[in-house]
Short mmCIF file of C-alpha atoms in Angstrom, two decimals:
data_model
loop_
_atom_site.label_atom_id
_atom_site.label_comp_id
_atom_site.label_asym_id
_atom_site.label_seq_id
_atom_site.Cartn_x
_atom_site.Cartn_y
_atom_site.Cartn_z
CA MET S 1 -22.14 -7.56 -5.48
CA THR S 2 -21.33 -6.75 -1.86
CA THR S 3 -17.75 -5.51 -1.51
CA ILE S 4 -16.45 -4.26 1.84
CA ILE S 5 -13.59 -1.75 1.66
CA HIS S 6 -11.38 -1.13 4.68
CA GLY S 7 -9.66 2.23 4.93
CA ALA S 8 -12.17 3.88 2.59
CA THR S 9 -11.26 7.28 4.02
CA GLY S 10 -7.54 6.70 3.56
CA ALA S 11 -4.85 6.70 0.91
CA GLN S 12 -5.35 3.07 -0.16
CA GLY S 13 -9.05 2.50 0.36
CA ALA S 14 -10.41 5.69 -1.20
CA PRO S 15 -8.90 4.97 -4.66
CA VAL S 16 -10.27 1.42 -4.47
CA VAL S 17 -13.75 2.81 -3.79
CA ALA S 18 -13.36 5.16 -6.78
CA ALA S 19 -12.10 2.37 -9.04
CA LEU S 20 -15.04 0.12 -8.14
CA LEU S 21 -17.56 2.91 -8.63
CA ALA S 22 -16.05 3.56 -12.07
CA ARG S 23 -16.76 -0.11 -12.87
CA GLY S 24 -20.41 0.34 -11.94
CA GLN S 25 -20.12 -1.47 -8.61
CA SER S 26 -21.46 -0.29 -5.24
CA PRO S 27 -18.67 -0.73 -2.66
CA ILE S 28 -19.38 -0.40 1.05
CA ALA S 29 -17.00 1.70 3.14
CA ALA S 30 -16.04 -0.03 6.39
CA VAL S 31 -15.35 2.83 8.79
CA ARG S 32 -15.38 3.42 12.52
CA THR S 33 -17.95 6.24 12.40
CA PRO S 34 -20.25 6.19 9.35
CA ALA S 35 -21.77 9.56 10.30
CA SER S 36 -18.41 11.22 9.71
CA TYR S 37 -17.82 9.52 6.34
CA SER S 38 -18.43 11.93 3.47
CA GLY S 39 -17.26 9.71 0.63
CA PRO S 40 -19.30 8.46 -2.34
CA ALA S 41 -20.05 4.96 -1.03
CA GLU S 42 -22.49 3.52 1.47
CA ALA S 43 -20.81 3.20 4.89
CA ILE S 44 -21.08 0.69 7.71
CA ALA S 45 -19.53 0.78 11.20
CA VAL S 46 -16.69 -1.63 11.99
CA ASP S 47 -14.18 -1.96 14.79
CA LEU S 48 -10.82 -3.48 13.81
CA SER S 49 -10.32 -4.65 17.38
CA SER S 50 -13.59 -6.62 17.45
CA VAL S 51 -14.01 -9.98 15.72
CA ASP S 52 -17.77 -9.78 16.22
CA SER S 53 -17.91 -6.39 14.51
CA LEU S 54 -15.92 -7.52 11.48
CA ALA S 55 -17.63 -10.90 11.20
CA GLU S 56 -21.03 -9.20 11.10
CA ALA S 57 -19.79 -6.90 8.29
CA TYR S 58 -18.19 -9.76 6.35
CA THR S 59 -21.12 -12.19 6.52
CA GLY S 60 -22.62 -12.59 3.05
CA ALA S 61 -19.98 -10.40 1.40
CA ASP S 62 -18.75 -11.22 -2.09
CA ALA S 63 -15.38 -9.58 -1.48
CA ILE S 64 -13.35 -7.83 1.20
CA PHE S 65 -10.47 -5.43 0.61
CA ALA S 66 -8.23 -5.27 3.66
CA HIS S 67 -4.90 -3.79 4.68
CA LEU S 68 -3.22 -2.84 7.95
CA PRO S 69 -3.30 0.82 9.02
CA ILE S 70 -0.01 2.51 9.91
CA GLY S 71 0.68 2.17 13.61
CA PRO S 72 2.69 0.34 16.27
CA MET S 73 3.46 -3.28 15.39
CA GLU S 74 1.55 -4.61 18.40
CA LEU S 75 -1.63 -2.88 17.25
CA GLN S 76 -1.12 -3.97 13.64
CA ARG S 77 -0.73 -7.57 14.75
CA GLN S 78 -3.93 -7.36 16.80
CA HIS S 79 -5.80 -5.99 13.77
CA ALA S 80 -4.37 -8.75 11.57
CA GLU S 81 -5.50 -11.46 13.98
CA THR S 82 -8.95 -9.91 14.23
CA ILE S 83 -9.40 -9.75 10.44
CA VAL S 84 -8.27 -13.35 10.03
CA GLU S 85 -10.61 -14.67 12.71
CA ALA S 86 -13.53 -12.65 11.31
CA VAL S 87 -12.89 -14.07 7.82
CA ARG S 88 -12.66 -17.57 9.26
CA ARG S 89 -15.99 -17.09 11.02
CA ALA S 90 -17.93 -15.19 8.33
CA ARG S 91 -16.43 -16.87 5.25
CA PRO S 92 -16.83 -14.13 2.63
CA ALA S 93 -16.42 -15.35 -0.94
CA ARG S 94 -13.19 -13.46 -1.60
CA VAL S 95 -10.50 -11.47 0.22
CA VAL S 96 -8.07 -9.14 -1.53
CA VAL S 97 -5.38 -7.86 0.80
CA SER S 98 -2.68 -5.26 0.21
CA THR S 99 0.66 -5.71 1.91
CA SER S 100 1.06 -1.91 1.80
CA GLY S 101 4.67 -2.40 0.77
CA TYR S 102 5.61 -4.30 3.92
CA PRO S 103 7.92 -7.27 3.29
CA PHE S 104 6.37 -10.63 4.09
CA GLY S 105 7.45 -14.24 4.14
CA ALA S 106 9.58 -14.08 7.31
CA PRO S 107 10.65 -17.40 8.89
CA ALA S 108 8.73 -18.84 11.84
CA GLY S 109 9.28 -16.84 14.99
CA GLU S 110 10.08 -13.66 13.08
CA GLU S 111 6.68 -12.99 11.53
CA THR S 112 5.63 -9.39 11.00
CA PRO S 113 2.01 -8.25 11.31
CA ILE S 114 1.57 -8.55 7.54
CA ASP S 115 2.84 -12.14 7.80
CA THR S 116 0.20 -12.73 10.46
CA LEU S 117 -2.46 -11.38 8.12
CA VAL S 118 -1.33 -13.14 4.94
CA ASN S 119 -0.49 -16.48 6.55
CA GLY S 120 -3.68 -16.46 8.57
CA LEU S 121 -5.91 -15.71 5.58
CA ARG S 122 -4.28 -18.53 3.64
CA THR S 123 -5.46 -20.99 6.30
CA THR S 124 -9.11 -19.93 6.17
CA GLY S 125 -9.97 -21.75 2.95
CA VAL S 126 -11.36 -18.51 1.49
CA SER S 127 -10.20 -17.32 -1.95
CA VAL S 128 -7.32 -14.90 -1.27
CA ALA S 129 -5.34 -12.58 -3.53
CA ILE S 130 -2.36 -10.73 -2.11
CA VAL S 131 -1.51 -7.42 -3.75
CA ALA S 132 2.16 -6.69 -3.10
CA PRO S 133 3.52 -3.25 -4.01
CA LYS S 134 6.97 -2.02 -3.01
CA LEU S 135 7.24 1.75 -2.49
CA TYR S 136 4.38 4.17 -3.09
CA LEU S 137 4.83 7.26 -5.25
CA GLU S 138 2.48 9.01 -2.82
CA ASN S 139 5.34 8.98 -0.30
CA LEU S 140 6.87 11.68 -2.48
CA LEU S 141 3.93 13.95 -1.64
CA LEU S 142 4.87 14.22 2.03
CA PRO S 143 5.34 17.89 2.95
CA VAL S 144 8.95 17.19 3.96
CA VAL S 145 9.59 15.97 0.40
CA THR S 146 7.54 18.46 -1.60
CA ALA S 147 9.07 21.37 0.31
CA GLY S 148 12.46 20.65 -1.25
CA ILE S 149 10.95 20.25 -4.70
CA GLU S 150 9.09 23.54 -4.49
CA ALA S 151 11.80 25.63 -2.85
CA GLU S 152 14.97 24.16 -4.37
CA ALA S 153 13.86 21.87 -7.22
CA ILE S 154 15.50 19.03 -5.27
CA LEU S 155 13.75 15.72 -4.60
CA ARG S 156 15.22 14.42 -1.34
CA TYR S 157 14.39 10.88 -0.29
CA PRO S 158 16.07 8.24 1.93
CA ILE S 159 17.24 5.85 -0.79
CA ARG S 160 20.64 5.61 -2.47
CA ASP S 161 21.30 7.07 -5.91
CA ASP S 162 21.84 3.56 -7.29
CA TYR S 163 18.87 1.92 -5.54
CA ARG S 164 16.38 0.74 -8.16
CA VAL S 165 12.77 0.28 -7.00
CA SER S 166 9.54 -0.97 -8.57
CA TRP S 167 7.61 2.14 -7.55
CA SER S 168 3.81 2.22 -7.91
CA SER S 169 0.97 4.50 -6.89
CA HIS S 170 -2.18 3.98 -4.87
CA LEU S 171 -4.03 4.42 -8.16
CA ASP S 172 -2.13 1.47 -9.65
CA VAL S 173 -2.91 -0.68 -6.62
CA ALA S 174 -6.58 0.31 -6.84
CA ASP S 175 -6.70 -0.76 -10.50
CA VAL S 176 -5.26 -4.14 -9.54
CA VAL S 177 -7.59 -4.59 -6.55
CA ALA S 178 -10.65 -3.73 -8.66
CA ARG S 179 -9.61 -6.27 -11.28
CA LEU S 180 -9.01 -8.96 -8.65
CA ILE S 181 -12.38 -8.35 -7.06
CA ALA S 182 -13.99 -8.76 -10.49
CA ASP S 183 -11.91 -11.86 -11.33
CA PRO S 184 -11.79 -14.29 -8.38
CA GLU S 185 -9.97 -16.89 -10.48
CA VAL S 186 -6.66 -15.07 -9.90
CA THR S 187 -5.25 -15.97 -6.49
CA GLY S 188 -1.90 -15.87 -4.74
CA VAL S 189 0.59 -13.00 -4.91
CA ILE S 190 0.21 -10.26 -7.51
CA GLU S 191 3.07 -7.75 -7.40
CA VAL S 192 2.57 -4.13 -8.44
CA GLY S 193 5.28 -1.78 -9.64
CA ALA S 194 7.47 -0.47 -12.41
CA LEU S 195 9.55 -2.84 -14.52
CA PRO S 196 12.33 -2.04 -14.98
CA GLY S 197 12.63 -0.37 -11.59
CA LEU S 198 13.20 3.35 -11.18
CA LEU S 199 16.20 5.19 -9.75
CA GLY S 200 15.98 8.45 -7.85
CA ASN S 201 16.97 10.30 -11.01
CA ASP S 202 14.02 8.69 -12.82
CA LEU S 203 11.66 10.00 -10.14
CA ALA S 204 13.12 13.48 -10.49
CA ALA S 205 12.77 13.28 -14.28
CA GLY S 206 9.07 12.52 -13.90
CA PHE S 207 8.62 15.59 -11.71
CA SER S 208 10.58 17.62 -14.25
CA GLU S 209 8.37 16.43 -17.10
CA HIS S 210 5.22 17.26 -15.18
CA SER S 211 6.28 20.67 -13.86
CA GLY S 212 8.34 21.91 -16.78
CA LYS S 213 11.26 22.78 -14.51
CA THR S 214 14.38 20.73 -13.88
CA VAL S 215 14.18 18.72 -10.66
CA THR S 216 17.20 16.80 -9.39
CA PHE S 217 17.41 13.89 -6.96
CA GLU S 218 19.38 13.94 -3.70
CA ALA S 219 19.78 10.90 -1.46
CA GLN S 220 18.83 11.55 2.16
CA SER S 221 19.92 9.60 5.24
CA PRO S 222 17.21 7.59 7.03
CA ASP S 223 18.01 9.43 10.28
CA ASP S 224 17.42 12.82 8.65
CA PHE S 225 14.16 11.50 7.23
CA LEU S 226 13.10 10.25 10.66
CA ARG S 227 13.65 13.65 12.24
CA ALA S 228 11.59 15.21 9.47
CA ILE S 229 8.57 12.90 9.72
CA ILE S 230 8.27 12.49 13.50
CA PRO S 231 6.21 15.72 13.72
CA LEU S 232 3.84 14.26 11.10
CA PHE S 233 3.33 10.73 12.45
CA GLY S 234 4.77 10.63 15.96
CA GLU S 235 7.84 8.64 16.94
CA ALA S 236 6.05 5.32 17.53
CA SER S 237 4.63 5.25 14.00
CA ALA S 238 7.58 6.92 12.26
CA THR S 239 10.28 4.64 13.66
CA PRO S 240 9.19 1.38 11.99
CA VAL S 241 8.77 3.24 8.70
CA VAL S 242 12.32 4.57 8.88
CA ASP S 243 13.59 1.17 9.98
CA SER S 244 12.42 -0.07 6.58
CA TYR S 245 14.64 2.54 4.92
CA ARG S 246 17.59 1.46 7.07
CA TRP S 247 16.92 -2.05 5.77
CA ARG S 248 16.81 -0.73 2.19
CA ALA S 249 20.25 0.78 2.69
CA THR S 250 21.56 -2.79 3.04
CA GLN S 251 19.87 -4.10 -0.12
CA PRO S 252 21.02 -3.93 -3.75
CA GLU S 253 17.57 -3.14 -5.19
CA GLU S 254 13.84 -3.60 -4.58
CA LEU S 255 12.14 -5.06 -7.61
CA ILE S 256 9.03 -7.10 -8.24
CA SER S 257 9.22 -10.33 -10.21
CA SER S 258 8.04 -10.27 -13.79
CA GLU S 259 6.37 -13.66 -13.36
CA THR S 260 4.11 -12.51 -10.51
CA SER S 261 3.65 -8.93 -11.72
CA ALA S 262 0.30 -7.35 -12.54
CA GLN S 263 1.77 -6.73 -15.98
CA SER S 264 2.06 -10.49 -16.59
CA LEU S 265 -0.90 -11.81 -14.60
CA LEU S 266 -3.48 -9.11 -15.35
CA ASN S 267 -2.01 -7.18 -18.29
CA LEU S 268 -2.11 -4.01 -16.18
CA GLN S 269 0.74 -1.51 -16.53
CA PRO S 270 1.58 0.94 -13.72
CA ARG S 271 1.56 4.66 -14.45
CA SER S 272 4.77 6.52 -15.17
CA VAL S 273 5.73 9.16 -12.60
CA ALA S 274 4.63 11.95 -14.93
CA ALA S 275 1.32 10.20 -15.73
CA TRP S 276 0.64 9.67 -12.03
CA LEU S 277 1.30 13.33 -11.28
CA LYS S 278 -1.05 14.31 -14.10
CA ASP S 279 -3.80 12.03 -12.80
CA ILE S 280 -3.63 13.30 -9.22
CA SER S 281 -3.55 16.90 -10.46
CA ALA S 282 -6.65 16.52 -12.64
#
Protein backbone atom coordinates (compact mmCIF):
# COMPACT_ATOMS: atom_id res chain seq x y z
CA MET A 1 0.00 0.00 0.00
CA THR A 2 1.50 3.32 -1.09
CA THR A 3 0.67 6.07 1.41
CA ILE A 4 2.14 9.56 1.00
CA ILE A 5 2.47 11.57 4.22
CA HIS A 6 2.87 15.34 4.10
CA GLY A 7 4.62 17.02 7.01
CA ALA A 8 6.37 13.80 8.02
CA THR A 9 9.02 15.83 9.86
CA GLY A 10 6.42 17.87 11.73
CA ALA A 11 4.04 17.67 14.65
CA GLN A 12 1.14 16.15 12.69
CA GLY A 13 2.85 14.04 10.06
CA ALA A 14 5.46 12.33 12.24
CA PRO A 15 2.86 10.67 14.52
CA VAL A 16 0.94 9.53 11.44
CA VAL A 17 4.10 7.89 10.08
CA ALA A 18 4.62 6.18 13.46
CA ALA A 19 0.99 5.01 13.63
CA LEU A 20 1.16 3.51 10.14
CA LEU A 21 4.46 1.79 10.84
CA ALA A 22 2.92 0.29 13.98
CA ARG A 23 0.20 -1.16 11.73
CA GLY A 24 2.81 -2.82 9.55
CA GLN A 25 2.47 -0.35 6.68
CA SER A 26 5.30 1.41 4.83
CA PRO A 27 4.41 5.12 4.58
CA ILE A 28 6.37 7.45 2.34
CA ALA A 29 7.47 10.80 3.76
CA ALA A 30 6.80 13.67 1.35
CA VAL A 31 9.50 16.21 2.19
CA ARG A 32 11.30 19.04 0.44
CA THR A 33 14.79 17.55 0.93
CA PRO A 34 14.88 13.77 1.39
CA ALA A 35 18.61 13.83 2.18
CA SER A 36 17.88 15.79 5.35
CA TYR A 37 15.05 13.48 6.48
CA SER A 38 16.20 11.19 9.29
CA GLY A 39 12.85 9.61 10.10
CA PRO A 40 11.90 5.92 9.89
CA ALA A 41 10.09 6.03 6.53
CA GLU A 42 11.18 6.13 2.92
CA ALA A 43 11.28 9.75 1.70
CA ILE A 44 10.51 11.41 -1.61
CA ALA A 45 11.01 15.04 -2.70
CA VAL A 46 7.94 17.24 -3.15
CA ASP A 47 7.35 20.94 -3.59
CA LEU A 48 4.05 22.26 -2.22
CA SER A 49 4.17 25.14 -4.70
CA SER A 50 4.43 22.82 -7.73
CA VAL A 51 1.45 20.89 -9.11
CA ASP A 52 3.79 18.81 -11.27
CA SER A 53 5.85 17.81 -8.23
CA LEU A 54 2.83 16.74 -6.18
CA ALA A 55 1.05 15.04 -9.08
CA GLU A 56 4.12 12.91 -9.76
CA ALA A 57 4.22 11.88 -6.07
CA TYR A 58 0.47 11.18 -5.93
CA THR A 59 0.23 9.12 -9.13
CA GLY A 60 -0.53 5.51 -8.24
CA ALA A 61 -0.85 6.25 -4.52
CA ASP A 62 -3.39 4.37 -2.42
CA ALA A 63 -3.70 7.22 0.07
CA ILE A 64 -2.47 10.74 0.76
CA PHE A 65 -2.38 12.46 4.14
CA ALA A 66 -2.35 16.22 3.73
CA HIS A 67 -2.62 19.33 5.86
CA LEU A 68 -1.61 22.97 5.53
CA PRO A 69 1.63 24.11 7.20
CA ILE A 70 1.49 27.11 9.53
CA GLY A 71 2.20 30.29 7.60
CA PRO A 72 0.68 33.40 6.02
CA MET A 73 -2.82 32.86 4.63
CA GLU A 74 -1.74 33.71 1.08
CA LEU A 75 0.87 30.94 1.13
CA GLN A 76 -1.54 28.47 2.74
CA ARG A 77 -4.11 29.17 0.04
CA GLN A 78 -1.51 28.61 -2.68
CA HIS A 79 -0.56 25.27 -1.11
CA ALA A 80 -4.22 24.28 -0.86
CA GLU A 81 -4.83 25.05 -4.53
CA THR A 82 -1.72 23.12 -5.53
CA ILE A 83 -2.72 20.02 -3.54
CA VAL A 84 -6.23 20.07 -4.99
CA GLU A 85 -5.03 20.39 -8.57
CA ALA A 86 -2.44 17.64 -8.06
CA VAL A 87 -5.12 15.31 -6.67
CA ARG A 88 -7.41 16.16 -9.57
CA ARG A 89 -4.64 15.33 -12.02
CA ALA A 90 -3.12 12.25 -10.34
CA ARG A 91 -6.32 10.77 -8.88
CA PRO A 92 -4.94 8.84 -5.89
CA ALA A 93 -7.38 6.32 -4.44
CA ARG A 94 -7.89 8.16 -1.15
CA VAL A 95 -7.13 11.50 0.52
CA VAL A 96 -7.27 12.04 4.27
CA VAL A 97 -6.88 15.69 5.21
CA SER A 98 -6.53 17.29 8.63
CA THR A 99 -8.04 20.71 9.16
CA SER A 100 -5.38 21.30 11.84
CA GLY A 101 -8.05 22.86 14.03
CA TYR A 102 -8.87 25.62 11.57
CA PRO A 103 -12.60 26.36 11.27
CA PHE A 104 -14.06 25.58 7.87
CA GLY A 105 -17.40 25.94 6.13
CA ALA A 106 -17.26 29.72 5.59
CA PRO A 107 -19.80 31.25 3.17
CA ALA A 108 -18.83 32.03 -0.42
CA GLY A 109 -16.45 34.95 -0.63
CA GLU A 110 -15.13 34.39 2.89
CA GLU A 111 -13.36 31.07 2.37
CA THR A 112 -10.24 30.37 4.38
CA PRO A 113 -7.32 28.34 3.00
CA ILE A 114 -8.68 25.21 4.70
CA ASP A 115 -12.02 25.85 2.95
CA THR A 116 -10.10 26.03 -0.33
CA LEU A 117 -8.49 22.69 0.43
CA VAL A 118 -11.59 20.87 1.70
CA ASN A 119 -14.02 22.26 -0.87
CA GLY A 120 -11.57 21.67 -3.69
CA LEU A 121 -10.89 18.07 -2.73
CA ARG A 122 -14.62 17.38 -2.55
CA THR A 123 -14.93 18.33 -6.23
CA THR A 124 -12.22 15.94 -7.43
CA GLY A 125 -14.32 12.78 -7.24
CA VAL A 126 -11.61 11.13 -5.11
CA SER A 127 -12.56 9.45 -1.81
CA VAL A 128 -11.99 12.11 0.88
CA ALA A 129 -12.07 11.98 4.67
CA ILE A 130 -11.73 15.20 6.64
CA VAL A 131 -10.24 14.89 10.11
CA ALA A 132 -11.40 17.87 12.16
CA PRO A 133 -9.81 18.45 15.57
CA LYS A 134 -10.35 21.60 17.63
CA LEU A 135 -7.40 22.57 19.86
CA TYR A 136 -4.25 20.49 20.21
CA LEU A 137 -2.89 19.51 23.63
CA GLU A 138 0.57 19.96 22.11
CA ASN A 139 -0.07 23.72 22.21
CA LEU A 140 0.40 23.39 25.96
CA LEU A 141 4.01 22.32 25.35
CA LEU A 142 5.04 25.70 23.96
CA PRO A 143 7.93 27.09 26.02
CA VAL A 144 5.84 30.14 26.94
CA VAL A 145 3.28 27.78 28.50
CA THR A 146 5.56 25.21 30.11
CA ALA A 147 7.67 27.95 31.70
CA GLY A 148 4.75 28.95 33.91
CA ILE A 149 4.00 25.34 34.80
CA GLU A 150 7.59 24.62 35.77
CA ALA A 151 8.34 27.86 37.62
CA GLU A 152 4.98 28.65 39.23
CA ALA A 153 2.79 25.55 38.79
CA ILE A 154 0.45 27.78 36.76
CA LEU A 155 -0.92 26.77 33.37
CA ARG A 156 -1.52 30.03 31.49
CA TYR A 157 -3.42 29.89 28.22
CA PRO A 158 -5.53 32.37 26.20
CA ILE A 159 -8.97 30.86 26.84
CA ARG A 160 -11.57 31.81 29.44
CA ASP A 161 -12.04 29.84 32.65
CA ASP A 162 -15.51 28.80 31.48
CA TYR A 163 -14.56 27.97 27.88
CA ARG A 164 -15.08 24.25 27.28
CA VAL A 165 -13.09 22.69 24.41
CA SER A 166 -12.91 19.26 22.78
CA TRP A 167 -9.13 19.08 23.15
CA SER A 168 -7.18 16.32 21.38
CA SER A 169 -3.55 15.45 20.74
CA HIS A 170 -1.55 14.83 17.59
CA LEU A 171 -1.41 11.21 18.73
CA ASP A 172 -5.22 11.04 18.72
CA VAL A 173 -5.36 12.54 15.24
CA ALA A 174 -2.73 10.07 14.03
CA ASP A 175 -4.80 7.16 15.35
CA VAL A 176 -7.82 8.46 13.43
CA VAL A 177 -5.84 9.10 10.24
CA ALA A 178 -4.32 5.61 10.33
CA ARG A 179 -7.76 4.07 10.75
CA LEU A 180 -9.20 6.14 7.89
CA ILE A 181 -6.36 5.16 5.58
CA ALA A 182 -7.06 1.51 6.39
CA ASP A 183 -10.84 1.92 6.01
CA PRO A 184 -11.70 3.94 2.87
CA GLU A 185 -15.42 3.30 3.38
CA VAL A 186 -15.58 6.10 5.97
CA THR A 187 -15.79 9.47 4.24
CA GLY A 188 -16.86 12.99 5.10
CA VAL A 189 -16.05 14.81 8.34
CA ILE A 190 -14.68 12.92 11.34
CA GLU A 191 -14.24 15.15 14.39
CA VAL A 192 -11.57 14.43 16.99
CA GLY A 193 -11.65 15.57 20.60
CA ALA A 194 -12.80 15.09 24.15
CA LEU A 195 -16.48 14.63 24.94
CA PRO A 196 -17.52 16.21 27.19
CA GLY A 197 -15.17 19.11 26.51
CA LEU A 198 -12.48 20.19 28.94
CA LEU A 199 -12.15 23.42 30.89
CA GLY A 200 -8.85 25.04 31.78
CA ASN A 201 -9.09 23.54 35.25
CA ASP A 202 -9.41 20.07 33.67
CA LEU A 203 -6.19 20.65 31.74
CA ALA A 204 -4.42 21.72 34.92
CA ALA A 205 -5.76 18.65 36.73
CA GLY A 206 -4.23 16.42 34.06
CA PHE A 207 -0.85 18.08 34.54
CA SER A 208 -1.25 17.70 38.30
CA GLU A 209 -2.02 13.99 37.96
CA HIS A 210 0.99 13.44 35.73
CA SER A 211 3.51 15.48 37.72
CA GLY A 212 2.31 14.79 41.24
CA LYS A 213 2.25 18.50 42.07
CA THR A 214 -0.75 20.81 42.08
CA VAL A 215 -1.03 22.86 38.90
CA THR A 216 -3.65 25.59 38.57
CA PHE A 217 -5.11 27.22 35.48
CA GLU A 218 -4.96 30.95 34.73
CA ALA A 219 -6.70 32.57 31.77
CA GLN A 220 -4.38 34.71 29.63
CA SER A 221 -5.35 37.51 27.26
CA PRO A 222 -4.81 36.85 23.53
CA ASP A 223 -2.65 39.99 23.30
CA ASP A 224 -0.32 38.75 26.05
CA PHE A 225 -0.12 35.40 24.27
CA LEU A 226 0.72 37.13 20.99
CA ARG A 227 3.60 39.03 22.55
CA ALA A 228 4.90 35.78 23.99
CA ILE A 229 4.82 33.74 20.78
CA ILE A 230 6.03 36.30 18.24
CA PRO A 231 9.68 35.46 19.07
CA LEU A 232 8.88 31.79 18.35
CA PHE A 233 6.94 32.08 15.08
CA GLY A 234 7.35 35.64 13.81
CA GLU A 235 4.55 38.18 13.65
CA ALA A 236 3.17 37.08 10.26
CA SER A 237 2.60 33.51 11.43
CA ALA A 238 1.68 34.33 15.04
CA THR A 239 -0.99 36.91 14.25
CA PRO A 240 -3.52 34.60 12.54
CA VAL A 241 -3.05 32.07 15.34
CA VAL A 242 -3.85 34.68 17.98
CA ASP A 243 -6.74 35.98 15.88
CA SER A 244 -8.30 32.54 16.38
CA TYR A 245 -8.08 33.04 20.15
CA ARG A 246 -9.69 36.47 19.83
CA TRP A 247 -12.49 34.68 17.98
CA ARG A 248 -12.71 32.09 20.77
CA ALA A 249 -13.20 34.89 23.27
CA THR A 250 -16.52 35.63 21.52
CA GLN A 251 -17.76 32.02 21.57
CA PRO A 252 -19.54 30.09 24.32
CA GLU A 253 -17.62 26.83 23.79
CA GLU A 254 -15.77 24.78 21.16
CA LEU A 255 -17.07 21.25 21.04
CA ILE A 256 -17.21 18.52 18.45
CA SER A 257 -20.50 16.83 17.60
CA SER A 258 -21.11 13.39 19.03
CA GLU A 259 -22.67 12.25 15.74
CA THR A 260 -19.56 13.01 13.67
CA SER A 261 -17.01 12.19 16.37
CA ALA A 262 -14.31 9.54 16.05
CA GLN A 263 -15.86 8.01 19.15
CA SER A 264 -19.11 7.35 17.28
CA LEU A 265 -17.84 6.73 13.74
CA LEU A 266 -14.66 4.77 14.50
CA ASN A 267 -15.02 3.75 18.15
CA LEU A 268 -11.78 5.60 18.93
CA GLN A 269 -11.50 7.48 22.23
CA PRO A 270 -9.06 10.39 22.64
CA ARG A 271 -6.46 10.23 25.39
CA SER A 272 -7.00 12.00 28.69
CA VAL A 273 -4.57 14.83 29.43
CA ALA A 274 -2.68 12.67 31.92
CA ALA A 275 -2.55 9.70 29.50
CA TRP A 276 -1.27 11.96 26.72
CA LEU A 277 1.46 13.34 28.98
CA LYS A 278 2.45 9.80 29.93
CA ASP A 279 2.63 8.72 26.28
CA ILE A 280 4.80 11.63 25.17
CA SER A 281 7.07 11.14 28.18
CA ALA A 282 7.65 7.43 27.51
